[in-house]
mmCIF file of C-alpha atoms in Angstrom:
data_model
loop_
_atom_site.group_PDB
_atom_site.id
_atom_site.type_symbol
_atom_site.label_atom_id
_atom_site.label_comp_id
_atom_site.label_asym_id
_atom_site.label_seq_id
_atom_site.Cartn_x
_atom_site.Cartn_y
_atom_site.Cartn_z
ATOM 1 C CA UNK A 30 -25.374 -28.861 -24.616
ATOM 2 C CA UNK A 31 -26.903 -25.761 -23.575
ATOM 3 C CA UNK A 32 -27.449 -22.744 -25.140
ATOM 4 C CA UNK A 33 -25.671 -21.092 -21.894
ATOM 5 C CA UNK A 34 -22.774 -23.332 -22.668
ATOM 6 C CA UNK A 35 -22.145 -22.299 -26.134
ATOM 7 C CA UNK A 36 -22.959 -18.337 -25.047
ATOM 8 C CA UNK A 37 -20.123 -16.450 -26.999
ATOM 9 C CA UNK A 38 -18.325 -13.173 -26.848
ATOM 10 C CA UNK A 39 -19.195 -10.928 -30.015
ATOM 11 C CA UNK A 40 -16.082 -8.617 -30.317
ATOM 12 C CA UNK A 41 -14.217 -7.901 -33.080
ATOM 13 C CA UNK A 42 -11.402 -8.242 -31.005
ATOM 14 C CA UNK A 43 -12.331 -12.297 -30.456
ATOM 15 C CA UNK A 44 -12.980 -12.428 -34.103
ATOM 16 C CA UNK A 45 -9.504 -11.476 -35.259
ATOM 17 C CA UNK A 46 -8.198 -14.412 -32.272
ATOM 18 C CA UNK A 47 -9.248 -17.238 -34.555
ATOM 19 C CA UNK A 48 -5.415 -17.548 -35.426
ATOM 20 C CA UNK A 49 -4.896 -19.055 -32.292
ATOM 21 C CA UNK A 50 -7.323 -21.690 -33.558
ATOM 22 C CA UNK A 51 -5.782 -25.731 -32.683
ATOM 23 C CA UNK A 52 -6.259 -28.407 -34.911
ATOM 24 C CA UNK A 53 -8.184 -30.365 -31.813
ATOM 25 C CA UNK A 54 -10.659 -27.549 -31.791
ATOM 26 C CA UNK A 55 -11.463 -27.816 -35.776
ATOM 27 C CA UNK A 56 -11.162 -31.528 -35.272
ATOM 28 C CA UNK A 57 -14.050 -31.772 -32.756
ATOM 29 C CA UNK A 58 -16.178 -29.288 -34.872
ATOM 30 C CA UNK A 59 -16.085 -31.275 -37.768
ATOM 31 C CA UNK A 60 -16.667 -34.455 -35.634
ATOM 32 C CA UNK A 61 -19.806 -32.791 -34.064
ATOM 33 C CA UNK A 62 -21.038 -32.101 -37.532
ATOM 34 C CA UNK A 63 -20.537 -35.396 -38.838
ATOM 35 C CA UNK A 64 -22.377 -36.818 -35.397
ATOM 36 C CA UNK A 65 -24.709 -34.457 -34.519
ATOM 37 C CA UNK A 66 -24.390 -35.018 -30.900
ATOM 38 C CA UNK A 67 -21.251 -34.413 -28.672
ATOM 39 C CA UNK A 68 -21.421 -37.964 -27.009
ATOM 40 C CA UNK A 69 -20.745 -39.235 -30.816
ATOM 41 C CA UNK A 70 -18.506 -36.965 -31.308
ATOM 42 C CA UNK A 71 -16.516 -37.665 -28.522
ATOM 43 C CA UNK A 72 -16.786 -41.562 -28.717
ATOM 44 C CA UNK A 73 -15.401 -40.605 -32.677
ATOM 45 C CA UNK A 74 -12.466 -38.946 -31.258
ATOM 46 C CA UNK A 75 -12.057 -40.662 -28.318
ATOM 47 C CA UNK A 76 -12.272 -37.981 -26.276
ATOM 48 C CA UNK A 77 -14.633 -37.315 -23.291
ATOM 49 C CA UNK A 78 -17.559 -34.887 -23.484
ATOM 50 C CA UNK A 79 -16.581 -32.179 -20.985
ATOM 51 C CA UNK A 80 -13.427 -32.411 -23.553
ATOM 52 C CA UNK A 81 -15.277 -31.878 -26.678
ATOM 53 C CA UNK A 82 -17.316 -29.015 -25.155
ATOM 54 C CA UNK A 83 -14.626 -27.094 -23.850
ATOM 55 C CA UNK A 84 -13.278 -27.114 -27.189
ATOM 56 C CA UNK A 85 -16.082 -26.458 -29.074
ATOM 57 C CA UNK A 86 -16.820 -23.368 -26.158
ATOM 58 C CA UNK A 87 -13.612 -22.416 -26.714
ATOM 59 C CA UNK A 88 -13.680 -22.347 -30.965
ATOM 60 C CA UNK A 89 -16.480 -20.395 -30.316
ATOM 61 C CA UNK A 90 -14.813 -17.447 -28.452
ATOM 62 C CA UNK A 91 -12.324 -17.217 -31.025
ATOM 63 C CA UNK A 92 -14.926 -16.859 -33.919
ATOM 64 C CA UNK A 93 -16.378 -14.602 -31.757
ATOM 65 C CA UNK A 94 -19.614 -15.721 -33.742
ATOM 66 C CA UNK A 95 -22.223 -18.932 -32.935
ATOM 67 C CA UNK A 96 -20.826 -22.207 -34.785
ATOM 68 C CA UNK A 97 -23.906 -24.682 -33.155
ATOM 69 C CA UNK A 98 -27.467 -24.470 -32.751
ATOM 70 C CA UNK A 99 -29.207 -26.835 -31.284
ATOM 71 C CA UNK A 100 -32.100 -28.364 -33.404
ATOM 72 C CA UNK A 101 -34.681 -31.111 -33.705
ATOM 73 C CA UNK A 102 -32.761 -32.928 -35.446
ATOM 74 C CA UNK A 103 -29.688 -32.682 -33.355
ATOM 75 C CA UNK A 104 -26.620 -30.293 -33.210
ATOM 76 C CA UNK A 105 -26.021 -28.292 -36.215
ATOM 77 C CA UNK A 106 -23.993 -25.733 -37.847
ATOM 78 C CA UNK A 107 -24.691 -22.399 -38.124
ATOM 79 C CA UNK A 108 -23.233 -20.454 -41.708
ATOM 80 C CA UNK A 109 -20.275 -19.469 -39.394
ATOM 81 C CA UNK A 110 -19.951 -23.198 -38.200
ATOM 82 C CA UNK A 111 -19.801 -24.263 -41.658
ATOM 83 C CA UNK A 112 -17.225 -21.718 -42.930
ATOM 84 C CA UNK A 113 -15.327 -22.976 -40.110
ATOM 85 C CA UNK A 114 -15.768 -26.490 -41.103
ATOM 86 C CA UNK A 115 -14.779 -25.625 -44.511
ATOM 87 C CA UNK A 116 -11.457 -24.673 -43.043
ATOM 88 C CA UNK A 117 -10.961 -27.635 -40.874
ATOM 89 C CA UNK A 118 -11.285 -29.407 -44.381
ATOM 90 C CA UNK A 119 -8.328 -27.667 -45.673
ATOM 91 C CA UNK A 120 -6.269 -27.992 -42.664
ATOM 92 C CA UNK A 121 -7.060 -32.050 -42.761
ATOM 93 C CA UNK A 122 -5.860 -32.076 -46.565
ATOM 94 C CA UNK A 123 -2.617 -29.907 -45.792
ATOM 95 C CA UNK A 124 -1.579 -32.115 -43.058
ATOM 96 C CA UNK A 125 -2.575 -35.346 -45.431
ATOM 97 C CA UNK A 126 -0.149 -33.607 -48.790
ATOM 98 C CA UNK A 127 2.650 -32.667 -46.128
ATOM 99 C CA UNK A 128 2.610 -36.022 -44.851
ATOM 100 C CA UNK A 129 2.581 -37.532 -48.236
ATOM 101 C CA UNK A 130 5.620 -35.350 -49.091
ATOM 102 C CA UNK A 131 7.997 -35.617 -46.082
ATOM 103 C CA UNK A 132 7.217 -39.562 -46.813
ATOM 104 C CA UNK A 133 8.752 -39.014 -50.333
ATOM 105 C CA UNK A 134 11.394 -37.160 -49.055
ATOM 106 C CA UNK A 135 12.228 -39.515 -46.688
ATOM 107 C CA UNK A 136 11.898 -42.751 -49.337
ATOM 108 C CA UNK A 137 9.587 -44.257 -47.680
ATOM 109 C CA UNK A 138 7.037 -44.133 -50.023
ATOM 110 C CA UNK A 139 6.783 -43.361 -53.760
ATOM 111 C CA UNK A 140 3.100 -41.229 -52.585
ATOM 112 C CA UNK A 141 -0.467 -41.653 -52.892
ATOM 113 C CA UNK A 142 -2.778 -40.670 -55.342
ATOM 114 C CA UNK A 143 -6.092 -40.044 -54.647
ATOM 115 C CA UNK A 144 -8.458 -40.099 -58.104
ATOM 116 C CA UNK A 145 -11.666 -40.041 -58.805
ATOM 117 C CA UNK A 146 -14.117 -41.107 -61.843
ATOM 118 C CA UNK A 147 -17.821 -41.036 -62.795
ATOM 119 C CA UNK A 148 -18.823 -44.817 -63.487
ATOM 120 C CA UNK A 149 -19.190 -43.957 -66.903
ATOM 121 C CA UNK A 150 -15.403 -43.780 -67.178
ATOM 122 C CA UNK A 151 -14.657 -46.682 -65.431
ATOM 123 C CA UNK A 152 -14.245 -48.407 -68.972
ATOM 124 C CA UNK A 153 -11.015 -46.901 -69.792
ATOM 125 C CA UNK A 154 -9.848 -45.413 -66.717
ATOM 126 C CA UNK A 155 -8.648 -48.447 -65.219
ATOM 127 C CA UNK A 156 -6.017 -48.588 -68.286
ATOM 128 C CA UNK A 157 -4.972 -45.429 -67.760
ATOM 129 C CA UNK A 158 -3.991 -46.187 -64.173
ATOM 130 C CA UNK A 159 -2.588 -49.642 -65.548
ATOM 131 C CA UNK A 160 -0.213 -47.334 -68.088
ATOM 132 C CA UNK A 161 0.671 -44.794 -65.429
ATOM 133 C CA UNK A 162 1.607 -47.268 -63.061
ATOM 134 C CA UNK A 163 4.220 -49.131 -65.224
ATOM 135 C CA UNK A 164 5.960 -46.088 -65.286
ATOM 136 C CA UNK A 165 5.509 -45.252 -62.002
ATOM 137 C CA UNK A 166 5.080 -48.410 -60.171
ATOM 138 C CA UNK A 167 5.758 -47.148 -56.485
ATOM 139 C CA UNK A 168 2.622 -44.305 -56.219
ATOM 140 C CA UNK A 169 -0.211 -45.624 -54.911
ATOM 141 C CA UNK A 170 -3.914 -44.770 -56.694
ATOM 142 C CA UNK A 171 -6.987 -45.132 -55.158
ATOM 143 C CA UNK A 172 -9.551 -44.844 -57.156
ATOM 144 C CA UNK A 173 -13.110 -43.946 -56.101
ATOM 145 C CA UNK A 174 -16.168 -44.690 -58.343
ATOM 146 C CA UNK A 175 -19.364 -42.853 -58.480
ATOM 147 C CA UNK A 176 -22.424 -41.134 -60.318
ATOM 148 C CA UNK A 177 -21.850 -37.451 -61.273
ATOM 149 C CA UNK A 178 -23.559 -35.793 -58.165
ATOM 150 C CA UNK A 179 -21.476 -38.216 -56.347
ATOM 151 C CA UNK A 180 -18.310 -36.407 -57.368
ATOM 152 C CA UNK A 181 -18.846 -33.297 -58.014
ATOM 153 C CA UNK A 182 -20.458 -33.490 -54.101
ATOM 154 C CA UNK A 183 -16.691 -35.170 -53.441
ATOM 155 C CA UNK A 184 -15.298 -31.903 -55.286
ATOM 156 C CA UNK A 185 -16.349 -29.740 -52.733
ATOM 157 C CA UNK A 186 -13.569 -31.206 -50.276
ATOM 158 C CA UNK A 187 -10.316 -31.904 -50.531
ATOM 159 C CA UNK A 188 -9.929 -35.875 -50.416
ATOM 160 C CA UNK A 189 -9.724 -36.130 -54.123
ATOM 161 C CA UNK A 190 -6.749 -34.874 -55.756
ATOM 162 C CA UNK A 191 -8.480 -34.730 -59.148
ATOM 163 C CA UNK A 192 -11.408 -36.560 -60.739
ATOM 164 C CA UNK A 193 -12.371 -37.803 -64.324
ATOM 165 C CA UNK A 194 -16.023 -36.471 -65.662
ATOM 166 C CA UNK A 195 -17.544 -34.964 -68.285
ATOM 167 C CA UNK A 196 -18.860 -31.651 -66.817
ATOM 168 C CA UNK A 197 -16.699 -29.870 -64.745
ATOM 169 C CA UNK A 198 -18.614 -28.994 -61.732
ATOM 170 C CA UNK A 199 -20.294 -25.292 -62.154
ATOM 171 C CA UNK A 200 -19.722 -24.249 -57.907
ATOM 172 C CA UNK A 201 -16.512 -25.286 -57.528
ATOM 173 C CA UNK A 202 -13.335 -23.680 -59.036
ATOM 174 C CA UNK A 203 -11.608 -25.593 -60.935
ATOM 175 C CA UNK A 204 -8.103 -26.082 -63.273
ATOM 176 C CA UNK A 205 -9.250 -28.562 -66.207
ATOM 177 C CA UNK A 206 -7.390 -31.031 -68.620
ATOM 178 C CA UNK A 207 -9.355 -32.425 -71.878
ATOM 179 C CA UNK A 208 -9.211 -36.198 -72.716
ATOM 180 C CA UNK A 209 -11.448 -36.691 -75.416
ATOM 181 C CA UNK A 210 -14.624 -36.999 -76.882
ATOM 182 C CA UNK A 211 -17.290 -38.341 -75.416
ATOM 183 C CA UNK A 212 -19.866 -39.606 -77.930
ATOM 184 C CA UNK A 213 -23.689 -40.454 -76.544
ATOM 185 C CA UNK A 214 -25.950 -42.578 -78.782
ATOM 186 C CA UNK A 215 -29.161 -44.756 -78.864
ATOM 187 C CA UNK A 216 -28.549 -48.373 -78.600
ATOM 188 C CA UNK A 217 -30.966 -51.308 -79.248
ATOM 189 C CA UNK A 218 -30.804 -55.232 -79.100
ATOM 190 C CA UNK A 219 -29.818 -56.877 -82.520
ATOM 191 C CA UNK A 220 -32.848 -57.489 -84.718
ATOM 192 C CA UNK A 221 -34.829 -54.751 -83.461
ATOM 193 C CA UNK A 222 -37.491 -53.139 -85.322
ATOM 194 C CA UNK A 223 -35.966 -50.116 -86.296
ATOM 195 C CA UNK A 224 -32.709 -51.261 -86.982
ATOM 196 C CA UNK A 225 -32.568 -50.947 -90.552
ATOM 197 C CA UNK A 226 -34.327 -47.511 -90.426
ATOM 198 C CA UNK A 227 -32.294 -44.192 -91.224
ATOM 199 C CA UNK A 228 -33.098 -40.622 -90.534
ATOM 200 C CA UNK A 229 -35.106 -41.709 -87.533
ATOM 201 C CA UNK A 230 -36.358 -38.311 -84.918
ATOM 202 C CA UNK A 231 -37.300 -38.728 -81.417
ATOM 203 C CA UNK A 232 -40.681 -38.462 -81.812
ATOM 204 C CA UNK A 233 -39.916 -41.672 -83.469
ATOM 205 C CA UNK A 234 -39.139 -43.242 -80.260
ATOM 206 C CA UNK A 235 -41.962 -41.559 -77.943
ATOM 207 C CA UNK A 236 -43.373 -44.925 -77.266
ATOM 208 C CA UNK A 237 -39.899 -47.325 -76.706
ATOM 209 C CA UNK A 238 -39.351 -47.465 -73.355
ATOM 210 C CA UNK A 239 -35.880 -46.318 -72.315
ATOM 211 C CA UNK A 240 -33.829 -47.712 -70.096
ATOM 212 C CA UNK A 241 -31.600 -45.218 -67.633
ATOM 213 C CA UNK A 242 -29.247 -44.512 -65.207
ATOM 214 C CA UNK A 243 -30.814 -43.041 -61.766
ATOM 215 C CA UNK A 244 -31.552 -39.391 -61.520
ATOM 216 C CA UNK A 245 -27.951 -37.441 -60.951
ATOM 217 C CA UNK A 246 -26.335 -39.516 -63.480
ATOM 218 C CA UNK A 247 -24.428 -36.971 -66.170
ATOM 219 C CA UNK A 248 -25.909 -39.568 -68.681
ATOM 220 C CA UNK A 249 -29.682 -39.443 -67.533
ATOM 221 C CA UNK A 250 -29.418 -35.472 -67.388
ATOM 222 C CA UNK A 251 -27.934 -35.005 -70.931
ATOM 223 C CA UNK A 252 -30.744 -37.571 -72.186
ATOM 224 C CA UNK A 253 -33.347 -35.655 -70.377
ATOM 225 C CA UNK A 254 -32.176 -32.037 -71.671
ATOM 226 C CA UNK A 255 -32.204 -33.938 -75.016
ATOM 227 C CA UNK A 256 -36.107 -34.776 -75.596
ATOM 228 C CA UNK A 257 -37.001 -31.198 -73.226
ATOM 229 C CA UNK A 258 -35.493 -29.375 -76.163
ATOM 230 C CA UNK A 259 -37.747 -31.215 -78.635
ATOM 231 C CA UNK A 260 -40.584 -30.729 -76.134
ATOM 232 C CA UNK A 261 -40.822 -34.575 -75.520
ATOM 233 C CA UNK A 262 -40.993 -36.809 -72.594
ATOM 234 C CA UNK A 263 -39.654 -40.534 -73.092
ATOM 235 C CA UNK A 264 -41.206 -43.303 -71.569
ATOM 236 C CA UNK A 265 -38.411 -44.723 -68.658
ATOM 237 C CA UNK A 266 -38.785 -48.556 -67.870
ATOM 238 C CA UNK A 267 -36.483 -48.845 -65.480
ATOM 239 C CA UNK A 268 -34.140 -46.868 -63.550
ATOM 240 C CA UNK A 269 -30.352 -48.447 -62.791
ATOM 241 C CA UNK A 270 -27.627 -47.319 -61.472
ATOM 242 C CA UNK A 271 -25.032 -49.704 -63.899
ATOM 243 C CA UNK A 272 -24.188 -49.450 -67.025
ATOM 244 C CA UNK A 273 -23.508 -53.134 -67.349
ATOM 245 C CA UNK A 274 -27.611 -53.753 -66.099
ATOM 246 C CA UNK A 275 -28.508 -51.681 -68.504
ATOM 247 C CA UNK A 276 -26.611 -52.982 -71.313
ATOM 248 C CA UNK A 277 -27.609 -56.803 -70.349
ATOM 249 C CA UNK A 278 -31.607 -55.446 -70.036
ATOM 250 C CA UNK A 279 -31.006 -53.773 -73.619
ATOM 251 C CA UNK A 280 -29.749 -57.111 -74.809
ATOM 252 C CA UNK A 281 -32.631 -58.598 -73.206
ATOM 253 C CA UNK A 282 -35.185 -56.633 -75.135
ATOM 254 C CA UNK A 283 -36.818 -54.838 -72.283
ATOM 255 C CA UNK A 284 -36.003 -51.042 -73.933
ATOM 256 C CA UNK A 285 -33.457 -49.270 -75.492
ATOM 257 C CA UNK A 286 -31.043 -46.762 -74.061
ATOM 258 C CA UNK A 287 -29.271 -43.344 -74.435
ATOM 259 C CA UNK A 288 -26.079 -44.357 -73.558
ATOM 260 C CA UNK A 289 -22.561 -43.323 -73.986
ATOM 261 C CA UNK A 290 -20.725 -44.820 -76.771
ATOM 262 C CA UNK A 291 -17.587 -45.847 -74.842
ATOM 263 C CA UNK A 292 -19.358 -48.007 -72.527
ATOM 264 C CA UNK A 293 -20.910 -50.303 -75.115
ATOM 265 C CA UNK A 294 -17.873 -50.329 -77.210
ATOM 266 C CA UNK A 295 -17.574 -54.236 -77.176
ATOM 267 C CA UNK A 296 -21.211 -55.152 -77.603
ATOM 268 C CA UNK A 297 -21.247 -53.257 -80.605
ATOM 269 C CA UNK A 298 -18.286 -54.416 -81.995
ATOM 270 C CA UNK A 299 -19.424 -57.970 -81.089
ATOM 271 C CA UNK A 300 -22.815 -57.218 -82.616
ATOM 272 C CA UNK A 301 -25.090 -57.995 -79.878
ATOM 273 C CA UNK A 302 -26.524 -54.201 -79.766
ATOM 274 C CA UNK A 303 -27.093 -51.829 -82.456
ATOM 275 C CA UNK A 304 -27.129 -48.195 -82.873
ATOM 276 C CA UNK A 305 -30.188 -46.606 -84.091
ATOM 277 C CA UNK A 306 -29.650 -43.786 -86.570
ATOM 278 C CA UNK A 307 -31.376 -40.741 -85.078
ATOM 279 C CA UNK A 308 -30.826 -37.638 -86.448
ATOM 280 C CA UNK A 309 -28.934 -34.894 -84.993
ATOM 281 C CA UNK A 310 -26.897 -38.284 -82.420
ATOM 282 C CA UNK A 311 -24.388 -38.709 -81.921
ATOM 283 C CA UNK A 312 -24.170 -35.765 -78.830
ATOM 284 C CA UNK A 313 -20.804 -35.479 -78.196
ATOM 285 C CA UNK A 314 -19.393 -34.210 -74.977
ATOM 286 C CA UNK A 315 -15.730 -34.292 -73.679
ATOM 287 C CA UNK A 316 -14.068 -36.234 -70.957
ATOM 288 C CA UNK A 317 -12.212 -33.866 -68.290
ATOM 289 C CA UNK A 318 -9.934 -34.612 -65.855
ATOM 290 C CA UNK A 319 -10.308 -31.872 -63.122
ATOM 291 C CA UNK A 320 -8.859 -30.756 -59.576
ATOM 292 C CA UNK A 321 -9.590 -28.193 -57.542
ATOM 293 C CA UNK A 322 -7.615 -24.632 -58.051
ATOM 294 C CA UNK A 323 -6.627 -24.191 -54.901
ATOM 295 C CA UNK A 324 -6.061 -28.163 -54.365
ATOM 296 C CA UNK A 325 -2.181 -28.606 -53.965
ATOM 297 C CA UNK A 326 -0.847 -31.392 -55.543
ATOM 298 C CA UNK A 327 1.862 -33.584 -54.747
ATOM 299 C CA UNK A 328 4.499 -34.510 -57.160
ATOM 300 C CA UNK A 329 3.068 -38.014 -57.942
ATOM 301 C CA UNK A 330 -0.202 -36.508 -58.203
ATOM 302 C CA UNK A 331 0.807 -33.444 -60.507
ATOM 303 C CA UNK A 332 2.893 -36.411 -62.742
ATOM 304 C CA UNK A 333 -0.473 -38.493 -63.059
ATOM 305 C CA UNK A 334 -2.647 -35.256 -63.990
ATOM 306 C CA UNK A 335 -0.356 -34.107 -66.728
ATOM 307 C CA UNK A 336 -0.776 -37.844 -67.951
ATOM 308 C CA UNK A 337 -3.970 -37.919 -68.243
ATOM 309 C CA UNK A 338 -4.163 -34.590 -69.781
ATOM 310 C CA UNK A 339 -1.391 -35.310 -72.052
ATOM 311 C CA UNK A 340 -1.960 -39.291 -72.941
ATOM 312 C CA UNK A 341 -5.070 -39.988 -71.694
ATOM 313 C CA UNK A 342 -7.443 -39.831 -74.768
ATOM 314 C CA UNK A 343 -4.916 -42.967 -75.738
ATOM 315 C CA UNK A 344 -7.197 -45.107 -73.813
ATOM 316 C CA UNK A 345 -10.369 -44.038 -74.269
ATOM 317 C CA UNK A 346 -12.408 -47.495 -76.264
ATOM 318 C CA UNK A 347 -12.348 -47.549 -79.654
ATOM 319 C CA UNK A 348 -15.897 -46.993 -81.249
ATOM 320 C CA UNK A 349 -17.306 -46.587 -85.028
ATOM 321 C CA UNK A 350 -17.414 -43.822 -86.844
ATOM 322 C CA UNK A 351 -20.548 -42.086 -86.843
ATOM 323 C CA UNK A 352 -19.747 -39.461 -88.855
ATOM 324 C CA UNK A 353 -22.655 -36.813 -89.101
ATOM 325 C CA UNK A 354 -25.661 -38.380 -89.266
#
């Protein structure tokens, strides 16, 4: 597109028009952004391009400010384009919850609802969901699994009705519930050399090599922050992006790794890992379950966020007792 075709009109007067904004204008915006070209965004909403540029053109005039600018890297959006966008977000997730609810009002549906967890939680989540939905068994959960940058990034919209983490995202406003605690320690194979030690410091363990989760993990960060405030730097083996890889590698002998306790639950109750006694571990965080303030929830949604808030530390894995070591 040209620059000629996306000339605008400046007023204040077009400005204050945007209420006669249509959801096929914010719809092709959004699809633009997502393409970067107007023949994808038309082929995404089946639309032809003279169609998607006279709506775009005409989005425009109502903003009464530039929403595209044409780069090398395709079509993108300009801080007034992406304000914009933000709202076609919202619009997107009203129409979803109103759906949802004239569904429920019209018994055809018991509702959807739409959680997600960091993968960390994925050990007791699932039973959570499992206890829920014998009380509830016509809402549908979908459940969506990621790192933490993953969802807090999936914060920022709307899909999610709430998620499961242990740090609420800082740039987004949020309501929060507390689970539980959350306890992180330092696991090793059975039989390893310091196993029998007590009192142990990290500059102890400056030369094991520690085995992690990928950069934006909540779990690599808080290990991280960790040895900076001793003025340390561990030695990382391997990056992975699963717990379970990690645990078998640990197992294997290849390192050790700061971990959080409620993932290894059943290798250390089944003795094939170890925790080693370092002073001033366990760190112990708290599980959340979040949403965003000015989310709406529907009434299967709201019932399965007061559950978690009210029940959900029932189901977090049972681990020793560190006391304070």
């Amino acid at each position: 597109m040209s620059a000629k075709e996306f000339s605008y009109n400046g007023s204040g007067h077009a400005a204050a028009q945007l209420r006669h904004l249509t959801i096929r204008q914010l719809r092709s915006l959004a699809a633009l952004s997502a393409k970067g070209s107007v023949t994808a965004a038309s082929t995404q909403l089946g639309l032809t391009q003279p169609a998607v540029t006279q709506q775009l053109r005409q989005l425009q005039d109502l903003a009464g400010l530039p929403l595209v600018q044409r780069t090398g890297d395709g079509m993108l959006l300009t801080e007034a384009g992406r304000e914009v966008l933000a709202l076609a977000e919202r619009v997107e997730a009203a129409i979803t919850d109103c759906q949802g609810a004239l569904d429920l009002l019209a018994g055809r549906t018991g509702g959807t609802v739409h959680l997600g967890a960091v993968s960390t939680a994925k050990y007791f989540v699932p039973h959570a969901i499992a206890a829920f939905s014998k009380r509830s068994p016509k809402i549908e959960i979908k459940l969506t699994i990621g790192n933490r940058e993953e969802i807090r990034e999936a914060m920022h919209g709307y899909e999610l009705d709430f998620a499961v983490m242990g740090r609420p995202p800082a740039d987004v406003s949020v309501d929060v519930r507390q689970l539980g605690r959350n306890p992180h320690i330092i696991v090793a194979r059975k039989g390893h050399w310091l196993e029998k030690d007590s009192g142990l410091s990290l500059t102890d363990l400056v030369h094991e090599t520690f085995l992690t989760r990928e950069p934006g993990s909540g779990t690599r960060t808080l290990m991280e922050g960790m040895f900076q405030k001793s003025d340390l730097e561990p030695i990382i083996g391997m990056e992975m992006s699963s717990n379970e890889t990690i645990k078998q590698a640990v197992i294997a002998g290849l390192g050790i790794a700061f971990i959080s306790a409620h993932t290894v639950a059943h290798e250390l109750a089944e003795g094939r890992l170890i925790v080693l006694d370092v002073a001033g571990l366990p760190i112990v965080r708290q599980w959340y379950v979040i949403r965003r303030s000015d989310k709406v929830l529907l009434p299967p949604a709201q019932a399965m966020f007061d559950f978690l808030g009210s029940e959900g530390a029932n189901y977090l894995p049972e681990v020793p007792d560190f006391g304070k070591r």
